[in-house]
């Protein structure tokens, strides 16, 4: 009897769990059934919960046999007849489908025609399951105690243990589908929501309700996690969930947000293969993707095919196309499409007009904007309201046209509309941006006089910042006093703007005193305030004070970034205070600041500039001790310093170490190595190390640089030895290198050696310059080498670079 029961248990469909990272940094999980049987667990009630009946009885039998409530067995275990309790799997270890388990790869279904999906309309067999109900969750369950407790456990996922997982399983059995959706939507990080979705899906005796799949897709459609969205779509197929066009549309939106527009369009083909007929929603999504990809013509063709198969475009369709025309600066065609919409049975809405107006505002084409407003009211009854004027004012100020925005503001108020302080503040910001402070002040006074839209802290802060940008700090201070007089308390942003102006005018010490009095003035400095003050001291050369500001900043819990720290380190090193720079960097590192390899390289370079090579090498060792890996710039700085000291062997070892770590040399590295090795006359060592470097990173002109550097140092014989490496390609740069060597020989009084270089050029089909050859020929004649001079000129005649007549005249002379 026991063997019979075990046989019945092991014949149940099994679930395989596989976890493997995928290339794009998202997680991937595979959950696939291995049986075509239909147990209660696979096709039971859509609502999650514990299945009853025979399964409960079998569960009790498993408990009695010592198996407890274990998750489904692994395939390999079942086949071998060995049953084991699975290892506890942390929440963060849950992955999606692996690539090899993904039967709906986008690349596989790419047929090259994005429009062919519409041709199958009417030929696709109808789905056997008619999903008539809406998948939208209307009730808000985010405040439900079960949802809150689930979110609390999810936030503890980094320290999960079997107890936490047990608590989460019990909660999952109690959650209703709307509550599961609320858990997904309430996650700040959508990746965490996706992990929870997959973790819940793999739990024993639980199955997601279809609404959960659509909720997950909606969450992912607002992100760039397109691979996760597609694999949720695949999982819907495996679980037998009916996939509507809305599901495919949400996946397309996610791909579009990720910038993968081509893959977004391939989802149409997936929909076609799945036997799902397109509807207006998915067609509009496809048109939007075409427009975002600047493929307007294809979007227009797509709309034509929509109409052929009976899908009537709506105002959303036309608005997408209007936006496409405007994005391509084809506003006249956008207006034509707008005028054609009524004849096609679709009246334009305000969005249609606002889209075109937005483009015209960007171009400051106010007359055409007014014409559109009139047409909007007369032909379609869309009377410009307060929203219209608000949009126009914001669009104009955003694109740097405050005067036009002010005109529309006056017009709106003349029609009885109350323009709020947001629009006023936008115009004030535009005026301050152009340095028109008196007009900005007049506008603020006007706001005060009207009473219904008094300026707020944001408005005043904008003007304070405008004065500070012009260097008029005293006026900015007076404006803060005016704010107090009118009952507006300046906030941290207001004071930070003022401190920034003071620091830029060389008043960093005064700014420091003002920040020290922040508690008395009831405001608290933030990270930007400290950064402003630190950079002010740095620009004035008061580096000790700048370091003190950073220390105080860290004590307050604000950590400067590597870029800010690096600017201060550069200033210290430039000032020759490399020991202070190193100490400061180590102090920041110990306090928890994000110190990166660039910061270390800055200090190492500064130490090398002070000829303290051993100290720089010591700092390099310190980097490895804290798991900071040097980059090519670090090695280049050290090699340059070692070469400068004549320690070529150590430089060679360091270069070999760099290459062994797989770090590619840069052009700067090549120039540094060539300069230092040639300077020390280590040409053989140089050639050997260059050959190794070239295996990592090609540099076509590397030997040209070597020869030119040797010629510049007067080491012509060494340059001549490696000339063969240059003449292999016979390029223009090689010819210039040969000229440098020939000039070097002529200056040294060795025209015969220069002649040999010219002959080697001829042998490589690299014809020397005629003027250079004439100059060399004259020097050869003066040295008594008439035969070589004549031979050089004859070669030019043979190559067609010199006519025979001038040659005879030169021979006679």
JSON list of C-alpha atoms in Angstrom, two decimals, residues 242-356:
[
{"chain": "A", "resi": 242, "resn": "UNK", "atom": "CA", "xyz": [-5.68, 33.88, -21.85]},
{"chain": "A", "resi": 243, "resn": "UNK", "atom": "CA", "xyz": [-3.51, 36.65, -23.34]},
{"chain": "A", "resi": 244, "resn": "UNK", "atom": "CA", "xyz": [-5.39, 39.63, -24.69]},
{"chain": "A", "resi": 245, "resn": "UNK", "atom": "CA", "xyz": [-3.94, 42.32, -26.96]},
{"chain": "A", "resi": 246, "resn": "UNK", "atom": "CA", "xyz": [-3.55, 44.44, -23.83]},
{"chain": "A", "resi": 247, "resn": "UNK", "atom": "CA", "xyz": [-0.89, 42.05, -22.52]},
{"chain": "A", "resi": 248, "resn": "UNK", "atom": "CA", "xyz": [1.16, 42.32, -25.70]},
{"chain": "A", "resi": 249, "resn": "UNK", "atom": "CA", "xyz": [0.64, 46.09, -25.74]},
{"chain": "A", "resi": 250, "resn": "UNK", "atom": "CA", "xyz": [2.10, 46.43, -22.23]},
{"chain": "A", "resi": 251, "resn": "UNK", "atom": "CA", "xyz": [5.17, 44.44, -23.26]},
{"chain": "A", "resi": 252, "resn": "UNK", "atom": "CA", "xyz": [5.62, 46.68, -26.29]},
{"chain": "A", "resi": 253, "resn": "UNK", "atom": "CA", "xyz": [5.50, 49.76, -24.07]},
{"chain": "A", "resi": 254, "resn": "UNK", "atom": "CA", "xyz": [8.24, 48.34, -21.85]},
{"chain": "A", "resi": 255, "resn": "UNK", "atom": "CA", "xyz": [10.48, 47.67, -24.84]},
{"chain": "A", "resi": 256, "resn": "UNK", "atom": "CA", "xyz": [9.77, 51.18, -26.10]},
{"chain": "A", "resi": 257, "resn": "UNK", "atom": "CA", "xyz": [10.80, 52.71, -22.76]},
{"chain": "A", "resi": 258, "resn": "UNK", "atom": "CA", "xyz": [14.03, 50.70, -22.90]},
{"chain": "A", "resi": 259, "resn": "UNK", "atom": "CA", "xyz": [14.83, 52.19, -26.29]},
{"chain": "A", "resi": 260, "resn": "UNK", "atom": "CA", "xyz": [14.59, 48.77, -27.98]},
{"chain": "A", "resi": 261, "resn": "UNK", "atom": "CA", "xyz": [12.08, 49.92, -30.56]},
{"chain": "A", "resi": 262, "resn": "UNK", "atom": "CA", "xyz": [12.84, 47.19, -33.06]},
{"chain": "A", "resi": 263, "resn": "UNK", "atom": "CA", "xyz": [12.15, 44.50, -30.45]},
{"chain": "A", "resi": 264, "resn": "UNK", "atom": "CA", "xyz": [8.98, 46.33, -29.43]},
{"chain": "A", "resi": 265, "resn": "UNK", "atom": "CA", "xyz": [7.65, 45.88, -32.95]},
{"chain": "A", "resi": 266, "resn": "UNK", "atom": "CA", "xyz": [8.61, 42.21, -32.97]},
{"chain": "A", "resi": 267, "resn": "UNK", "atom": "CA", "xyz": [6.07, 41.67, -30.20]},
{"chain": "A", "resi": 268, "resn": "UNK", "atom": "CA", "xyz": [3.43, 42.09, -32.91]},
{"chain": "A", "resi": 269, "resn": "UNK", "atom": "CA", "xyz": [4.71, 38.91, -34.52]},
{"chain": "A", "resi": 270, "resn": "UNK", "atom": "CA", "xyz": [4.57, 37.09, -31.18]},
{"chain": "A", "resi": 271, "resn": "UNK", "atom": "CA", "xyz": [0.94, 38.15, -30.93]},
{"chain": "A", "resi": 272, "resn": "UNK", "atom": "CA", "xyz": [0.27, 36.82, -34.41]},
{"chain": "A", "resi": 273, "resn": "UNK", "atom": "CA", "xyz": [1.87, 33.45, -33.61]},
{"chain": "A", "resi": 274, "resn": "UNK", "atom": "CA", "xyz": [-0.16, 33.27, -30.39]},
{"chain": "A", "resi": 275, "resn": "UNK", "atom": "CA", "xyz": [-3.39, 33.52, -32.37]},
{"chain": "A", "resi": 276, "resn": "UNK", "atom": "CA", "xyz": [-4.44, 36.84, -30.85]},
{"chain": "A", "resi": 277, "resn": "UNK", "atom": "CA", "xyz": [-6.26, 39.28, -33.10]},
{"chain": "A", "resi": 278, "resn": "UNK", "atom": "CA", "xyz": [-5.00, 42.88, -32.94]},
{"chain": "A", "resi": 279, "resn": "UNK", "atom": "CA", "xyz": [-7.27, 45.57, -31.61]},
{"chain": "A", "resi": 280, "resn": "UNK", "atom": "CA", "xyz": [-7.16, 49.37, -31.54]},
{"chain": "A", "resi": 281, "resn": "UNK", "atom": "CA", "xyz": [-5.10, 49.48, -28.35]},
{"chain": "A", "resi": 282, "resn": "UNK", "atom": "CA", "xyz": [-2.22, 47.40, -29.66]},
{"chain": "A", "resi": 283, "resn": "UNK", "atom": "CA", "xyz": [-2.34, 49.18, -33.02]},
{"chain": "A", "resi": 284, "resn": "UNK", "atom": "CA", "xyz": [-2.06, 52.55, -31.31]},
{"chain": "A", "resi": 285, "resn": "UNK", "atom": "CA", "xyz": [0.87, 51.24, -29.28]},
{"chain": "A", "resi": 286, "resn": "UNK", "atom": "CA", "xyz": [2.57, 50.08, -32.47]},
{"chain": "A", "resi": 287, "resn": "UNK", "atom": "CA", "xyz": [2.06, 53.47, -34.12]},
{"chain": "A", "resi": 288, "resn": "UNK", "atom": "CA", "xyz": [3.48, 55.18, -31.05]},
{"chain": "A", "resi": 289, "resn": "UNK", "atom": "CA", "xyz": [6.57, 52.95, -31.24]},
{"chain": "A", "resi": 290, "resn": "UNK", "atom": "CA", "xyz": [7.01, 53.77, -34.94]},
{"chain": "A", "resi": 291, "resn": "UNK", "atom": "CA", "xyz": [6.78, 57.48, -34.15]},
{"chain": "A", "resi": 292, "resn": "UNK", "atom": "CA", "xyz": [9.31, 57.24, -31.31]},
{"chain": "A", "resi": 293, "resn": "UNK", "atom": "CA", "xyz": [11.66, 55.47, -33.71]},
{"chain": "A", "resi": 294, "resn": "UNK", "atom": "CA", "xyz": [11.31, 58.35, -36.21]},
{"chain": "A", "resi": 295, "resn": "UNK", "atom": "CA", "xyz": [9.71, 55.99, -38.72]},
{"chain": "A", "resi": 296, "resn": "UNK", "atom": "CA", "xyz": [6.70, 58.13, -39.47]},
{"chain": "A", "resi": 297, "resn": "UNK", "atom": "CA", "xyz": [6.13, 56.81, -42.99]},
{"chain": "A", "resi": 298, "resn": "UNK", "atom": "CA", "xyz": [5.83, 53.29, -41.65]},
{"chain": "A", "resi": 299, "resn": "UNK", "atom": "CA", "xyz": [3.39, 54.51, -39.00]},
{"chain": "A", "resi": 300, "resn": "UNK", "atom": "CA", "xyz": [1.23, 56.03, -41.73]},
{"chain": "A", "resi": 301, "resn": "UNK", "atom": "CA", "xyz": [1.28, 52.77, -43.70]},
{"chain": "A", "resi": 302, "resn": "UNK", "atom": "CA", "xyz": [0.37, 50.88, -40.55]},
{"chain": "A", "resi": 303, "resn": "UNK", "atom": "CA", "xyz": [-2.67, 53.10, -40.06]},
{"chain": "A", "resi": 304, "resn": "UNK", "atom": "CA", "xyz": [-3.75, 52.46, -43.65]},
{"chain": "A", "resi": 305, "resn": "UNK", "atom": "CA", "xyz": [-3.63, 48.71, -43.08]},
{"chain": "A", "resi": 306, "resn": "UNK", "atom": "CA", "xyz": [-5.61, 49.15, -39.87]},
{"chain": "A", "resi": 307, "resn": "UNK", "atom": "CA", "xyz": [-8.41, 50.75, -41.85]},
{"chain": "A", "resi": 308, "resn": "UNK", "atom": "CA", "xyz": [-8.32, 48.03, -44.52]},
{"chain": "A", "resi": 309, "resn": "UNK", "atom": "CA", "xyz": [-8.94, 45.30, -41.96]},
{"chain": "A", "resi": 310, "resn": "UNK", "atom": "CA", "xyz": [-11.66, 47.27, -40.20]},
{"chain": "A", "resi": 311, "resn": "UNK", "atom": "CA", "xyz": [-9.86, 48.81, -37.22]},
{"chain": "A", "resi": 312, "resn": "UNK", "atom": "CA", "xyz": [-10.95, 52.44, -37.22]},
{"chain": "A", "resi": 313, "resn": "UNK", "atom": "CA", "xyz": [-8.32, 54.93, -35.98]},
{"chain": "A", "resi": 314, "resn": "UNK", "atom": "CA", "xyz": [-9.37, 57.11, -33.08]},
{"chain": "A", "resi": 315, "resn": "UNK", "atom": "CA", "xyz": [-8.11, 60.45, -31.79]},
{"chain": "A", "resi": 316, "resn": "UNK", "atom": "CA", "xyz": [-5.21, 58.74, -30.00]},
{"chain": "A", "resi": 317, "resn": "UNK", "atom": "CA", "xyz": [-4.01, 57.34, -33.34]},
{"chain": "A", "resi": 318, "resn": "UNK", "atom": "CA", "xyz": [-4.06, 60.74, -34.99]},
{"chain": "A", "resi": 319, "resn": "UNK", "atom": "CA", "xyz": [-2.43, 62.44, -32.01]},
{"chain": "A", "resi": 320, "resn": "UNK", "atom": "CA", "xyz": [0.50, 60.02, -32.26]},
{"chain": "A", "resi": 321, "resn": "UNK", "atom": "CA", "xyz": [0.93, 60.86, -35.93]},
{"chain": "A", "resi": 322, "resn": "UNK", "atom": "CA", "xyz": [0.64, 64.59, -35.26]},
{"chain": "A", "resi": 323, "resn": "UNK", "atom": "CA", "xyz": [3.40, 64.26, -32.66]},
{"chain": "A", "resi": 324, "resn": "UNK", "atom": "CA", "xyz": [5.48, 62.36, -35.21]},
{"chain": "A", "resi": 325, "resn": "UNK", "atom": "CA", "xyz": [5.15, 65.17, -37.74]},
{"chain": "A", "resi": 326, "resn": "UNK", "atom": "CA", "xyz": [6.09, 67.76, -35.11]},
{"chain": "A", "resi": 327, "resn": "UNK", "atom": "CA", "xyz": [9.11, 65.74, -33.96]},
{"chain": "A", "resi": 328, "resn": "UNK", "atom": "CA", "xyz": [10.35, 65.79, -37.55]},
{"chain": "A", "resi": 329, "resn": "UNK", "atom": "CA", "xyz": [9.66, 69.54, -37.78]},
{"chain": "A", "resi": 330, "resn": "UNK", "atom": "CA", "xyz": [6.98, 68.95, -40.41]},
{"chain": "A", "resi": 331, "resn": "UNK", "atom": "CA", "xyz": [4.41, 71.10, -38.67]},
{"chain": "A", "resi": 332, "resn": "UNK", "atom": "CA", "xyz": [2.57, 72.09, -41.87]},
{"chain": "A", "resi": 333, "resn": "UNK", "atom": "CA", "xyz": [1.75, 68.42, -42.54]},
{"chain": "A", "resi": 334, "resn": "UNK", "atom": "CA", "xyz": [0.66, 68.06, -38.90]},
{"chain": "A", "resi": 335, "resn": "UNK", "atom": "CA", "xyz": [-1.79, 70.93, -39.40]},
{"chain": "A", "resi": 336, "resn": "UNK", "atom": "CA", "xyz": [-3.08, 69.28, -42.61]},
{"chain": "A", "resi": 337, "resn": "UNK", "atom": "CA", "xyz": [-3.68, 66.02, -40.75]},
{"chain": "A", "resi": 338, "resn": "UNK", "atom": "CA", "xyz": [-5.48, 67.96, -38.04]},
{"chain": "A", "resi": 339, "resn": "UNK", "atom": "CA", "xyz": [-7.78, 69.54, -40.63]},
{"chain": "A", "resi": 340, "resn": "UNK", "atom": "CA", "xyz": [-8.46, 66.14, -42.28]},
{"chain": "A", "resi": 341, "resn": "UNK", "atom": "CA", "xyz": [-9.54, 64.43, -39.06]},
{"chain": "A", "resi": 342, "resn": "UNK", "atom": "CA", "xyz": [-13.24, 65.55, -39.13]},
{"chain": "A", "resi": 343, "resn": "UNK", "atom": "CA", "xyz": [-13.67, 64.25, -42.69]},
{"chain": "A", "resi": 344, "resn": "UNK", "atom": "CA", "xyz": [-12.40, 60.86, -41.48]},
{"chain": "A", "resi": 345, "resn": "UNK", "atom": "CA", "xyz": [-14.95, 60.69, -38.72]},
{"chain": "A", "resi": 346, "resn": "UNK", "atom": "CA", "xyz": [-12.68, 61.65, -35.86]},
{"chain": "A", "resi": 347, "resn": "UNK", "atom": "CA", "xyz": [-12.84, 65.09, -34.31]},
{"chain": "A", "resi": 348, "resn": "UNK", "atom": "CA", "xyz": [-9.58, 66.44, -32.87]},
{"chain": "A", "resi": 349, "resn": "UNK", "atom": "CA", "xyz": [-9.37, 67.08, -29.15]},
{"chain": "A", "resi": 350, "resn": "UNK", "atom": "CA", "xyz": [-7.34, 69.60, -27.18]},
{"chain": "A", "resi": 351, "resn": "UNK", "atom": "CA", "xyz": [-4.32, 67.29, -27.11]},
{"chain": "A", "resi": 352, "resn": "UNK", "atom": "CA", "xyz": [-4.22, 67.43, -30.91]},
{"chain": "A", "resi": 353, "resn": "UNK", "atom": "CA", "xyz": [-4.01, 71.21, -30.80]},
{"chain": "A", "resi": 354, "resn": "UNK", "atom": "CA", "xyz": [-1.67, 71.33, -27.79]},
{"chain": "A", "resi": 355, "resn": "UNK", "atom": "CA", "xyz": [0.84, 69.08, -29.57]},
{"chain": "A", "resi": 356, "resn": "UNK", "atom": "CA", "xyz": [1.12, 71.45, -32.53]}
]
